Structures are given as C-alpha cells and as structure tokens.
Short mmCIF file of C-alpha atoms and ligand atoms in Angstrom, two decimals:
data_model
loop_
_atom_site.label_atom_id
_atom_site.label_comp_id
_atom_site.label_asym_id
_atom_site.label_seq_id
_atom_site.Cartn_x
_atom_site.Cartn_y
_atom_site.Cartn_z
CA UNK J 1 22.23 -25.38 15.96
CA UNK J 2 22.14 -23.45 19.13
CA UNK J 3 19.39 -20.82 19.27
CA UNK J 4 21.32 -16.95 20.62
CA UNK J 5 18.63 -16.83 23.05
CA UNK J 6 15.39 -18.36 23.92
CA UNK J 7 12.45 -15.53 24.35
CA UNK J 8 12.29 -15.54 27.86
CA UNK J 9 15.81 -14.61 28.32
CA UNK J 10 14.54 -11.32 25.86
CA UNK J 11 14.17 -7.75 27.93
CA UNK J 12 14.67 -4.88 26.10
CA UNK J 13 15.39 -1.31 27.77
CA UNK J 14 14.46 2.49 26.17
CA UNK J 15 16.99 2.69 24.02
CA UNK J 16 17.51 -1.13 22.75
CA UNK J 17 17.45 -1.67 19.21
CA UNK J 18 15.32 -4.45 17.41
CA UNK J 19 15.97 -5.43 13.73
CA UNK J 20 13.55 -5.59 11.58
CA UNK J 21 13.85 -8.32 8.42
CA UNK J 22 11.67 -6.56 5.59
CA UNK J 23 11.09 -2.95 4.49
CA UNK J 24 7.26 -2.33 3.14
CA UNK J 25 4.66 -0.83 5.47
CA UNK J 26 4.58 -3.09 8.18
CA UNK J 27 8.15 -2.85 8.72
CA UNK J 28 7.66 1.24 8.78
CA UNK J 29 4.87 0.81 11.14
CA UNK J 30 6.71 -1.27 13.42
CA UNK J 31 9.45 0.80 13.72
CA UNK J 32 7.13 4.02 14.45
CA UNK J 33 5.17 2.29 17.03
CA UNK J 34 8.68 1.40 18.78
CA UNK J 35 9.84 4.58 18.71
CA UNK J 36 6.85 5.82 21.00
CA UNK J 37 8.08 3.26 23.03
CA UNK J 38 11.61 4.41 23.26
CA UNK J 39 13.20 1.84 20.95
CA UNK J 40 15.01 2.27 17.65
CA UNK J 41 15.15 0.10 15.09
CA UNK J 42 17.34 -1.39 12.10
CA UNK J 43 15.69 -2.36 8.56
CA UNK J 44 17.17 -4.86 6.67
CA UNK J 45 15.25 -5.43 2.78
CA UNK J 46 17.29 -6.04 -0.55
CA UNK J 47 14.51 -3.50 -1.99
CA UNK J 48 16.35 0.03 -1.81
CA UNK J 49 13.15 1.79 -2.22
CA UNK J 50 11.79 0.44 1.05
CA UNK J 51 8.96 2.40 2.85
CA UNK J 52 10.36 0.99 6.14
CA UNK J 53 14.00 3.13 5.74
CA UNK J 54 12.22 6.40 6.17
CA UNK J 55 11.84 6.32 9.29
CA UNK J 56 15.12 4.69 10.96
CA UNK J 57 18.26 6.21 11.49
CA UNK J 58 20.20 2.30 9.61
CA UNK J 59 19.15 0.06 7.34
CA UNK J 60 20.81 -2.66 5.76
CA UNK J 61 19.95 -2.85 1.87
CA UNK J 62 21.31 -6.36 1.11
CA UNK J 63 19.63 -9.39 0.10
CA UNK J 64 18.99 -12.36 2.49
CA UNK J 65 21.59 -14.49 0.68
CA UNK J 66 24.03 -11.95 2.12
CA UNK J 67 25.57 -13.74 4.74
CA UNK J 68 27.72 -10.68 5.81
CA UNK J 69 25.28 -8.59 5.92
CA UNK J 70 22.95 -10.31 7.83
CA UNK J 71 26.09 -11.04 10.28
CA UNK J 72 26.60 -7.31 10.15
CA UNK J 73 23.02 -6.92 10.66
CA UNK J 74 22.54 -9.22 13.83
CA UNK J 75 25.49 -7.53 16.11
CA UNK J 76 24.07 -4.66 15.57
CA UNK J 77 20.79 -4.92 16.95
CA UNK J 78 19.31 -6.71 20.48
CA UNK J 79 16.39 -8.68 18.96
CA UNK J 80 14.98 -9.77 15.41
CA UNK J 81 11.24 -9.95 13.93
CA UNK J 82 10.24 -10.19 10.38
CA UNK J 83 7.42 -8.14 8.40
CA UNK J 84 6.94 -11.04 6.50
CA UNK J 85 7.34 -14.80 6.86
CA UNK J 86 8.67 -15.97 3.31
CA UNK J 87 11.87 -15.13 5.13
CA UNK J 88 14.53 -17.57 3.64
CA UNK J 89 15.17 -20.23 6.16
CA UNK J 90 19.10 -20.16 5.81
CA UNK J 91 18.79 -15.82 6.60
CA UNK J 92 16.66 -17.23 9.81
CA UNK J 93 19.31 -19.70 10.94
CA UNK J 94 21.78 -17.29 10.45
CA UNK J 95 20.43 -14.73 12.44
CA UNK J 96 19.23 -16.99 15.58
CA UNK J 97 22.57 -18.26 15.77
CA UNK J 98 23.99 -14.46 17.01
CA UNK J 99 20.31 -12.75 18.45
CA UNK J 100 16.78 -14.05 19.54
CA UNK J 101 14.56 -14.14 16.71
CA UNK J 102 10.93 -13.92 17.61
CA UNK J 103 8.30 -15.33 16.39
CA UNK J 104 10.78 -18.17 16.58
CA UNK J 105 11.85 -20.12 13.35
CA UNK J 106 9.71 -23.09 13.56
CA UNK J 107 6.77 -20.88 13.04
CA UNK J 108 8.31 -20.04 9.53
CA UNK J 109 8.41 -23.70 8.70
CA UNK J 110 4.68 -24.45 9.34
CA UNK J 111 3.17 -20.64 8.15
CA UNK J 112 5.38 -20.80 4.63
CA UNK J 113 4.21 -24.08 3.78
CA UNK J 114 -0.01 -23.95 2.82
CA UNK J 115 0.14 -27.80 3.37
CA UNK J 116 2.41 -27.82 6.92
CA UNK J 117 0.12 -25.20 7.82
CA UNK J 118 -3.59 -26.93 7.41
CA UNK J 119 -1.84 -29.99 8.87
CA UNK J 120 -1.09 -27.99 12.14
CA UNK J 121 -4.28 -26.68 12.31
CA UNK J 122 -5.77 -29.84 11.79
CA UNK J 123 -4.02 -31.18 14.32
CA UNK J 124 -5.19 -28.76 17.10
CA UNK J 125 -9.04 -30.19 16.01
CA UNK J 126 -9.34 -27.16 14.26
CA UNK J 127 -11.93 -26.69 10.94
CA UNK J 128 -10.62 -25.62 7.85
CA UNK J 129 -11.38 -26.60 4.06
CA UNK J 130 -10.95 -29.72 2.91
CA UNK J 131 -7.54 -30.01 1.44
CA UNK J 132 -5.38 -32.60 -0.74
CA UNK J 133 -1.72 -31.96 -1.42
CA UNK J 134 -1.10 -32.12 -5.03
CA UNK J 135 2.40 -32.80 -6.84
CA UNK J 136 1.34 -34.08 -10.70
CA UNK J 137 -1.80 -33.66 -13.28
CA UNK J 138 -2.60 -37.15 -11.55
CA UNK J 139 -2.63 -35.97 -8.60
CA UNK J 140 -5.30 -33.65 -9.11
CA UNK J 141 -7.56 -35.08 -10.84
CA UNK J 142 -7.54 -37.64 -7.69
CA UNK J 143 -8.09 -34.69 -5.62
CA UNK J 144 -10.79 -33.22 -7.30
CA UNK J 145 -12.23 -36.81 -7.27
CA UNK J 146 -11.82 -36.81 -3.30
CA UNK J 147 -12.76 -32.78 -2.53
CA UNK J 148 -15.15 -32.08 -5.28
CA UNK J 149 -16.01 -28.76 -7.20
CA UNK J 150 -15.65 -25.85 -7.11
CA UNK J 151 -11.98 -25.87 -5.30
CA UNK J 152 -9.28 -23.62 -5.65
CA UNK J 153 -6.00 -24.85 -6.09
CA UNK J 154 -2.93 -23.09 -4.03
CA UNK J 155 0.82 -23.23 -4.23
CA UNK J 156 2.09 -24.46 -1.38
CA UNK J 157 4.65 -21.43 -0.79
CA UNK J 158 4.73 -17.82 -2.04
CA UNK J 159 1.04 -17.42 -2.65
CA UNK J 160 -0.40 -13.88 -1.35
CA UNK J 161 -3.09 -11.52 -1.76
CA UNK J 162 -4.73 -14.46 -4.05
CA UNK J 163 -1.58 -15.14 -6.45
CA UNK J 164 -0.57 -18.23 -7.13
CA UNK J 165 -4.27 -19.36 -6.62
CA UNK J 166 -6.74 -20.67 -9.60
CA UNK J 167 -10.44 -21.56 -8.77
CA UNK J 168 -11.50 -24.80 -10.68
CA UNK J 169 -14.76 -25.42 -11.56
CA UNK J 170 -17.07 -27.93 -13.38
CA UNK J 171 -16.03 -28.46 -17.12
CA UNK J 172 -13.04 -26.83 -16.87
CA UNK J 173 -9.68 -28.50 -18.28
CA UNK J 174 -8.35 -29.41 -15.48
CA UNK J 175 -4.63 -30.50 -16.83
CA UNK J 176 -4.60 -27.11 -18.38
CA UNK J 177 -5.25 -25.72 -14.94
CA UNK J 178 -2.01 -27.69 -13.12
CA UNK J 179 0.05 -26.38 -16.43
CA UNK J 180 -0.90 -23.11 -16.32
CA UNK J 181 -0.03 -22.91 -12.05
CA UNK J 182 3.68 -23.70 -12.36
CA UNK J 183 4.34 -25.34 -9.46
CA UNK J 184 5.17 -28.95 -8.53
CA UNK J 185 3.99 -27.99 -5.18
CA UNK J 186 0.09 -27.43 -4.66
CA UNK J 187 -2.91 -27.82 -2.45
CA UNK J 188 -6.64 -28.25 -3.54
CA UNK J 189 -8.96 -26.92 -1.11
CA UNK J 190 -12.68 -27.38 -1.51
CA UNK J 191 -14.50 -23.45 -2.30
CA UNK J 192 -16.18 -22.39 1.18
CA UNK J 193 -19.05 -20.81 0.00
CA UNK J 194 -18.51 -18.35 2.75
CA UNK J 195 -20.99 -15.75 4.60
CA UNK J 196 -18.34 -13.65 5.65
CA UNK J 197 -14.29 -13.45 5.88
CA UNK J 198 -13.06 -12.86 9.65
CA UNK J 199 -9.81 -12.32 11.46
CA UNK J 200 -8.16 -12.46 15.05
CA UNK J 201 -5.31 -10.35 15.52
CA UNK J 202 -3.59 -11.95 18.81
CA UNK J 203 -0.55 -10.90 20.47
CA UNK J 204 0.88 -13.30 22.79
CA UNK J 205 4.13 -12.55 25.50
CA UNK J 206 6.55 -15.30 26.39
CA UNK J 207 5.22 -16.04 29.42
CA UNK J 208 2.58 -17.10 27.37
CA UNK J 209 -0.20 -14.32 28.18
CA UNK J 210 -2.62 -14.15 25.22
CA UNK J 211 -4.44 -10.72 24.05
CA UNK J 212 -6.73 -10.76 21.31
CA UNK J 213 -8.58 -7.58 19.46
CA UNK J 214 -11.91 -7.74 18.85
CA UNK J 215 -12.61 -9.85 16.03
CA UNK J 216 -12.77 -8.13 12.54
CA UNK J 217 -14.59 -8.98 9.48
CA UNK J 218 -12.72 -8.16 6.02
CA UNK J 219 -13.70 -7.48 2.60
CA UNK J 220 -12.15 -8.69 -0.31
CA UNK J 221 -11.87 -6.74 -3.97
CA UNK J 222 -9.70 -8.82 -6.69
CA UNK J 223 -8.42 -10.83 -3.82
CA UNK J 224 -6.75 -8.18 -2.06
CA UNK J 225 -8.54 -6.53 1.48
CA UNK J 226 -10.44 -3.66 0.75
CA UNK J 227 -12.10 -2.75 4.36
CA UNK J 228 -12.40 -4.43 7.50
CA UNK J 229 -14.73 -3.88 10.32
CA UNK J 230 -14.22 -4.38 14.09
CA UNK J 231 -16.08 -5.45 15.66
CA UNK J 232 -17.04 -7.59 13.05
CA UNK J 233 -21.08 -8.35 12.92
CA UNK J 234 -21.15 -12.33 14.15
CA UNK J 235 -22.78 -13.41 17.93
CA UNK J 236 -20.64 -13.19 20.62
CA UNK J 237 -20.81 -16.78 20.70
CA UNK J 238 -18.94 -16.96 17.21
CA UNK J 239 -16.58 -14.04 18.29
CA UNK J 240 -15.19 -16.22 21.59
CA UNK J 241 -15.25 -18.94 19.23
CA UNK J 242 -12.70 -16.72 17.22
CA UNK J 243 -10.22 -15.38 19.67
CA UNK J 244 -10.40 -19.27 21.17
CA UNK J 245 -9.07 -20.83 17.97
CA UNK J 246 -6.44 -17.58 17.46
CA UNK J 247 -5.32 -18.19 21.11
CA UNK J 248 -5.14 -21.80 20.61
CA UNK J 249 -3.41 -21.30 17.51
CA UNK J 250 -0.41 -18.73 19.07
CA UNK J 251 -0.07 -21.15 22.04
CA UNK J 252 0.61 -24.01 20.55
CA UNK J 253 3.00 -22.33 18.34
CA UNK J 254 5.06 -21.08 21.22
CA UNK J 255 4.42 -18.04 19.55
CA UNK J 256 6.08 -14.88 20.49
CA UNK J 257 4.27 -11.67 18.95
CA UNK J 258 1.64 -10.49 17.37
CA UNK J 259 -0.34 -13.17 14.67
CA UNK J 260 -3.07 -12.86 12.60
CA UNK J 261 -5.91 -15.53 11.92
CA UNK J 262 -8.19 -15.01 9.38
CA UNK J 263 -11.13 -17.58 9.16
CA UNK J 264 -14.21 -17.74 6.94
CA UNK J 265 -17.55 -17.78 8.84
CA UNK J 266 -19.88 -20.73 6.89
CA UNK J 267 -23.86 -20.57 7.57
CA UNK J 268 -25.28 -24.00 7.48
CA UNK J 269 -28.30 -26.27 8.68
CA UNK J 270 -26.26 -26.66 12.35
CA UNK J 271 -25.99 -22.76 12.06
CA UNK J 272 -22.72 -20.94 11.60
CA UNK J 273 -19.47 -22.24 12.03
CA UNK J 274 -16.07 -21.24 11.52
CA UNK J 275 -13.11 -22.73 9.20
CA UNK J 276 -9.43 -21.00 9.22
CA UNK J 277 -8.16 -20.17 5.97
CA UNK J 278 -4.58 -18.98 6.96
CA UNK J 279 -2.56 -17.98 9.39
CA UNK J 280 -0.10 -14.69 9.11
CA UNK J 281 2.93 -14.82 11.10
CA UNK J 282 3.00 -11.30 11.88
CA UNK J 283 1.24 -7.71 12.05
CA UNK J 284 -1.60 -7.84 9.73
CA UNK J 285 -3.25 -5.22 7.55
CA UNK J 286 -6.92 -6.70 9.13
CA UNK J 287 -5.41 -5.13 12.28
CA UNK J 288 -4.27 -1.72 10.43
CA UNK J 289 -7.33 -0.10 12.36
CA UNK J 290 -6.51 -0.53 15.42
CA UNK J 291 -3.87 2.60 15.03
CA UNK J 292 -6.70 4.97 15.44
CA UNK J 293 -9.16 2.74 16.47
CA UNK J 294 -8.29 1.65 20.08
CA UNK J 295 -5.97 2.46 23.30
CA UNK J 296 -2.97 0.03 21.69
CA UNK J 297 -1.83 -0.79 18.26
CA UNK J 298 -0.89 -4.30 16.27
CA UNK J 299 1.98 -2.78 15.96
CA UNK J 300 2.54 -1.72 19.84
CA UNK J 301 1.39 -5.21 20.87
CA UNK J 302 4.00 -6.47 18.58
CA UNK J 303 7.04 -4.45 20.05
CA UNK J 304 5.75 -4.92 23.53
CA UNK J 305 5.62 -8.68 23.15
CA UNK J 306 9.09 -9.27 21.56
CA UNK J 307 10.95 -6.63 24.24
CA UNK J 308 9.73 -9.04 26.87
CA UNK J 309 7.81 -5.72 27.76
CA UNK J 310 4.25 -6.14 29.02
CA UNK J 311 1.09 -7.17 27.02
CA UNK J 312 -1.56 -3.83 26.57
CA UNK J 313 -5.14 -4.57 27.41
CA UNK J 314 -6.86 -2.59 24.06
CA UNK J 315 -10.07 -0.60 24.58
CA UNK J 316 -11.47 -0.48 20.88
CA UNK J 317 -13.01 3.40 20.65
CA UNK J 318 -15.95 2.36 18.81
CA UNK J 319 -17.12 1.15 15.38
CA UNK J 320 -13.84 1.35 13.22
CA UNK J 321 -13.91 0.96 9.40
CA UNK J 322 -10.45 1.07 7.65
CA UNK J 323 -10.14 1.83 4.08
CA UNK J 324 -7.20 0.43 2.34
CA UNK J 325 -5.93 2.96 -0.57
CA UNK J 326 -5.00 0.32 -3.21
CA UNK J 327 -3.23 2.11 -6.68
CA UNK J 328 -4.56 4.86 -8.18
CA UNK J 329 -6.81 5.09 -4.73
CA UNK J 330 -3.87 6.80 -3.49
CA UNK J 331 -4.18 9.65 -5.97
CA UNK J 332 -7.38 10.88 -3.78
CA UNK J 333 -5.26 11.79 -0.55
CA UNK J 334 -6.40 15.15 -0.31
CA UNK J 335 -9.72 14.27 -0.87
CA UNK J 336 -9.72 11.76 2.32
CA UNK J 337 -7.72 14.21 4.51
CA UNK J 338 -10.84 16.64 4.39
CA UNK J 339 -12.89 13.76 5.51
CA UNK J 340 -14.16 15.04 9.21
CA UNK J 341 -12.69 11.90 11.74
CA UNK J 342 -11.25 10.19 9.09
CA UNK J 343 -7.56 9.24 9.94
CA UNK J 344 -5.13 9.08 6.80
CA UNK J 345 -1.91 7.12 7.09
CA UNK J 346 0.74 7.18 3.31
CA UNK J 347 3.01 4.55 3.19
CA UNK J 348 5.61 6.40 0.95
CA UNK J 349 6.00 4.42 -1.59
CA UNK J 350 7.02 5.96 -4.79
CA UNK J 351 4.19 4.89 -8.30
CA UNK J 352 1.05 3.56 -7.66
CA UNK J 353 0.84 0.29 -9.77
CA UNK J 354 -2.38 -1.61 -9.60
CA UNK J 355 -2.45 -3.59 -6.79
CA UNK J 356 -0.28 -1.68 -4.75
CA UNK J 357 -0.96 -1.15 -1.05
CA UNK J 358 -0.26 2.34 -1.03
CA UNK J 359 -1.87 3.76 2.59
CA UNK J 360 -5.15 3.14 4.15
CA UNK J 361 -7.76 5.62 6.07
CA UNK J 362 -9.41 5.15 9.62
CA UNK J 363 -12.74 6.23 10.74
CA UNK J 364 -13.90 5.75 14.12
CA UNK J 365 -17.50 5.66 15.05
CA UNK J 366 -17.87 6.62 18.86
CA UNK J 367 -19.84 4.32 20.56
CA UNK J 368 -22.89 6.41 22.13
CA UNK J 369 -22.72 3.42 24.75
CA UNK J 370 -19.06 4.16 25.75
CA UNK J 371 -19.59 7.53 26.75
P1 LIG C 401 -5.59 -16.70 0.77
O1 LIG C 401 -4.41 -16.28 -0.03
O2 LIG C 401 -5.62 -18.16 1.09
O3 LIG C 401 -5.79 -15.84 1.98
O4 LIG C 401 -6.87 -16.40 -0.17
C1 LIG C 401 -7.21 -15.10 -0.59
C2 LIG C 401 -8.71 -14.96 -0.66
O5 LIG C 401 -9.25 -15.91 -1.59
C3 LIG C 401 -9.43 -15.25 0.65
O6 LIG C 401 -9.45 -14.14 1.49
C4 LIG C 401 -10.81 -15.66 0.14
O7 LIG C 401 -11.57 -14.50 -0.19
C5 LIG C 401 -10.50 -16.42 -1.12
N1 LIG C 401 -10.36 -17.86 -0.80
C6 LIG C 401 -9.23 -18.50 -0.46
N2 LIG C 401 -9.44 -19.79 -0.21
C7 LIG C 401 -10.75 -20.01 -0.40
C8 LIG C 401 -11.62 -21.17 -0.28
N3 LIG C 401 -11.13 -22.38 0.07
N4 LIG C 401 -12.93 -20.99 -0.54
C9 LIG C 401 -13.43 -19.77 -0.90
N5 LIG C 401 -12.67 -18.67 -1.04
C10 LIG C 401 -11.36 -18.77 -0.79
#
C-alpha cells in the first residue's frame, strides 16, 4: 500500500484544511486551537451529536465503515489526525492511501493493542508492570502463578478510563473473573502499588524535534482523571527522567504530533522509580491545562506539528490545577465561572450521564518567582 504522503512532504498554509477523525472534545479543541492558527478544519464521527461539529463550518457524520465517505472525506481536506486511536485500521488505510495521516498508522497498531504496546516499551528498556498475555481460564491462572497478586487484568483493545479492567486479588474466583471480562484477548499486569500517577505530554515535529510540558501528576476518582497538577511534585531528577522516557517513546515511534505518557511513580528501598502504564496517541486530557496554563496549548503543539509548522517552546504561567467537570459536576457552571482566576471551558455536550466528561476548569497560580 502506498502511503499519500510521508510527513515531511506535509506543509500546511493559513487557510489549509486538516481533517479531523472523531468528534468529542478533543476533536473541538483541536479544531479551535487551529483556527487561531489560520486553519479550518473537517470533523468526521458517526455520532451526530458530536461536540467537535460546533465549531467547523463541515463535518462528515458517517461511520468509519463508510468507505465513501471517508473517500469523500480525504479529498476534501490537506492532512488527517485522529482524536482517538481505536480508529478502525481499514478507515486508516483508506485514508493514507489519498492524504498524509499523522501520527502515522503504525502507531495505531502498537497503542490499540495493551500487549503490542508493553512489548514496545519493553523493548526501548523501558519499566512498566509486569505483564502476561492471557487468551483462556488456563492461561490465567498460569499468569497469576508467574505475576502474583494483586494484578489487574486488561483487555487487550478498547479498554479506557478503567473499563474493561478487573483487579484480582487473593481468594477471589479467579475463572469467574476471566468469565465475567468477555474477552479472549487479555493482559495481567501485576498492581503497582503506586505513590503517585504522572504524565508527559510531548509533541514531536517531523524533523524529529521533541518538546515536552512540564511533567504533570493526575488524580484518579472511579478510574476516570479528576485533577492534574503541573508541575507535578517529584525531583527534578524524576521529572528529566519523565520527559526522557516520553521523548524516547515519540522518537522511536516516528511519531508525528502531540502524545501523551502517563507513568506511575513507585517509592522503593532504591528510592523512586518510574514504570509507564500507557501510552495515548494523541492530545490528552492530563494536558487540558495547559490552555490557560502556559504560552502554547496541547492542542497548538498538535496542529503546529502535523502542518509541518514549527514546534512552540511553552512557558508554563505558574502552578496550574485543572478540574475536570465529570456528570452532574457540570450542573455547577455558574458556580465555577464566579471563581476569581478560575478558567471554565463546556464541552457542549447535551445530558450529563455519570461518567461523562462534560468540561473542565483552570486555575493558575502565578509564580511569585516568575515575576
Ligand atoms: P489504564 O486504563 O491502564 O490507564 O488504567 C486506569 C487507571 O487504573 C490508572 O490510571 C491507574 O490508576 C489504575 N491502574 C491501571 N493499571 C494499574 C496497575 N498495574 N497497578 C495499579 N493501578 C493501575
């Protein structure tokens, strides 16, 4: 199959149009941060009720099966990215056969795959958990024998925001566990008994020029992030330690955009030490503060890197907490707006169902130091 273009060949002008596969609120943030730049943008989600189509002048509602559409899709438009990376692999091939698709599609094959995924990063003499692929009952009871307990058990493919993930512990039924997962297709990590969750947002050109925020540290609520903190509170040693495995990570990818890393930090007798949990093919809601919070966005980055347009050097502004407004959160808008330096973003979306992303809130503390 012959790729449209490789990324180098990819130089947008004011006024070029990128398409955008997917249509929630990174998709709608994407396209706002390239319209500061000049740029329009196409949507293209199956999901007619898309955040994303607010704010762009087409969007194609058709689902990625829709081999016409996505034809339709591609002529119209100078360059691809994706929002998210369960992108179907046939919509992908499709695509890259008619316009430059960046990140390019062998990222998709090793970030949609939890197993391809640790193997990479293994690879690269990277830490993460230890993991065992599991395919049967057998199986994991074989790789509980090998990884020990507690371990949480992951489908290899779809799993976000903690679905399709079941932690296992001592005494439990462990057959019961593989029934009740549904998949054929698994991985058993061992449970990092973690001090703190971390990620690297990096953004990387395709002349291979790496820029990394400054490290943030993330809180979890019901598996989904609640808040994250740059810069998060590790040494600096840890925090070059950080952006080294992120850039490491993007290069060897031949990555193309912006990617987000997020890592667990693990205290031990050797002191502490980091692990990657998972890689995220694209603009990150870990990075979500750096909207507000510094002199260029996740988002900007993003644009920048995949018009063949410079990298930005970011100057964070100071402390930055964001707040993500998760269901019924949402409800307290007006609340948050009166909040002095507090920076509100809505996503649009129409009910608030539990779980729900629905917008987050930024609040910058200026550092004294900066001034
Ligand atoms: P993931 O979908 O892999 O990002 O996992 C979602 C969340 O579950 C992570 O942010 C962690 O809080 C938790 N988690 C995932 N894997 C592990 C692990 N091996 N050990 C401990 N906690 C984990």
């Amino acid at each position: 199959m012959i790729e449209a273009a490789t990324a180098d060949r990819v130089k947008l002008k004011p006024g070029d149009t990128i398409g955008i596969l997917g249509g929630g609120q990174l998709g709608r943030m994407l396209a706002l941060a390239a319209a500061r730049l000049g740029l329009r943008c196409q949507v293209f989600s199956p999901d007619p009720d898309s955040p994303a189509f607010d704010v762009v002048l087409n969007a194609a509602c058709a689902e990625y099966a829709d081999v016409e559409a996505l034809e339709l899709f591609a002529n119209d438009v100078d360059v691809i990215t994706y929002e998210f990376e369960n992108v179907p692999a046939a919509a992908a091939m499709i695509l890259a056969a008619r316009r430059p698709v960046l990140p390019n599609r062998k990222v998709l094959e090793t970030t949609q795959d939890r197993l391809a995924e640790k193997d990479f990063v293994k690879r690269l003499g990277i830490g993460t958990a230890a993991y065992a692929d599991v395919t049967s009952a057998a199986s994991l009871h074989a790789a509980i024998a090998k990884i020990g307990l507690p371990a949480v058990l992951k489908t290899r493919r779809f799993g976000y925001d903690g679905k399709g993930q079941a932690i296992i512990r001592e005494g439990d039924n462990f057959d019961r566990v593989w029934a009740d997962i549904g998949t054929k297709s698994a991985i058993l990590e061992a449970f990092i008994p973690f001090e703190r969750e971390i990620s690297v947002i990096a953004a990387r050109s395709a002349n291979g020029e790496v820029e990394c925020f400054d490290v943030t540290e993330n809180e979890h609520r019901d598996h989904i992030l609640k808040m994250s903190r740059a810069p998060a509170a590790i040494p600096d040693a840890l925090a070059l330690e950080a952006r080294r495995i992120a850039e490491a990570i993007a290069t060897a990818l031949d990555y193309v955009g912006v990617l987000a890393v997020e890592m667990f930090v693990l205290e031990d007798e050797s002191g502490p030490r980091i692990l990657v949990n998972e890689i995220a093919p694209r603009v990150h809601n870990s990075g979500h503060w750096t909207l507000d919070g510094a002199s260029i966005s996740q988002f900007e980055q993003h644009i920048r890197a995949i018009a063949g347009w410079p990298l930005g050097k970011p100057v964070r502004y100071g402390a930055v907490t964001m707040t993500n407004l998760i269901g019924d959160e949402v409800l307290d808008y007006e609340k948050w707006l009166t909040v002095p330096g507090a920076t509100v973003h809505l996503y649009g979306k129409g009910a608030p169902r539990p779980g729900r992303k629905m917008g987050h809130v930024t609040q910058v503390e200026a550092d004294p130091a900066q001034k």
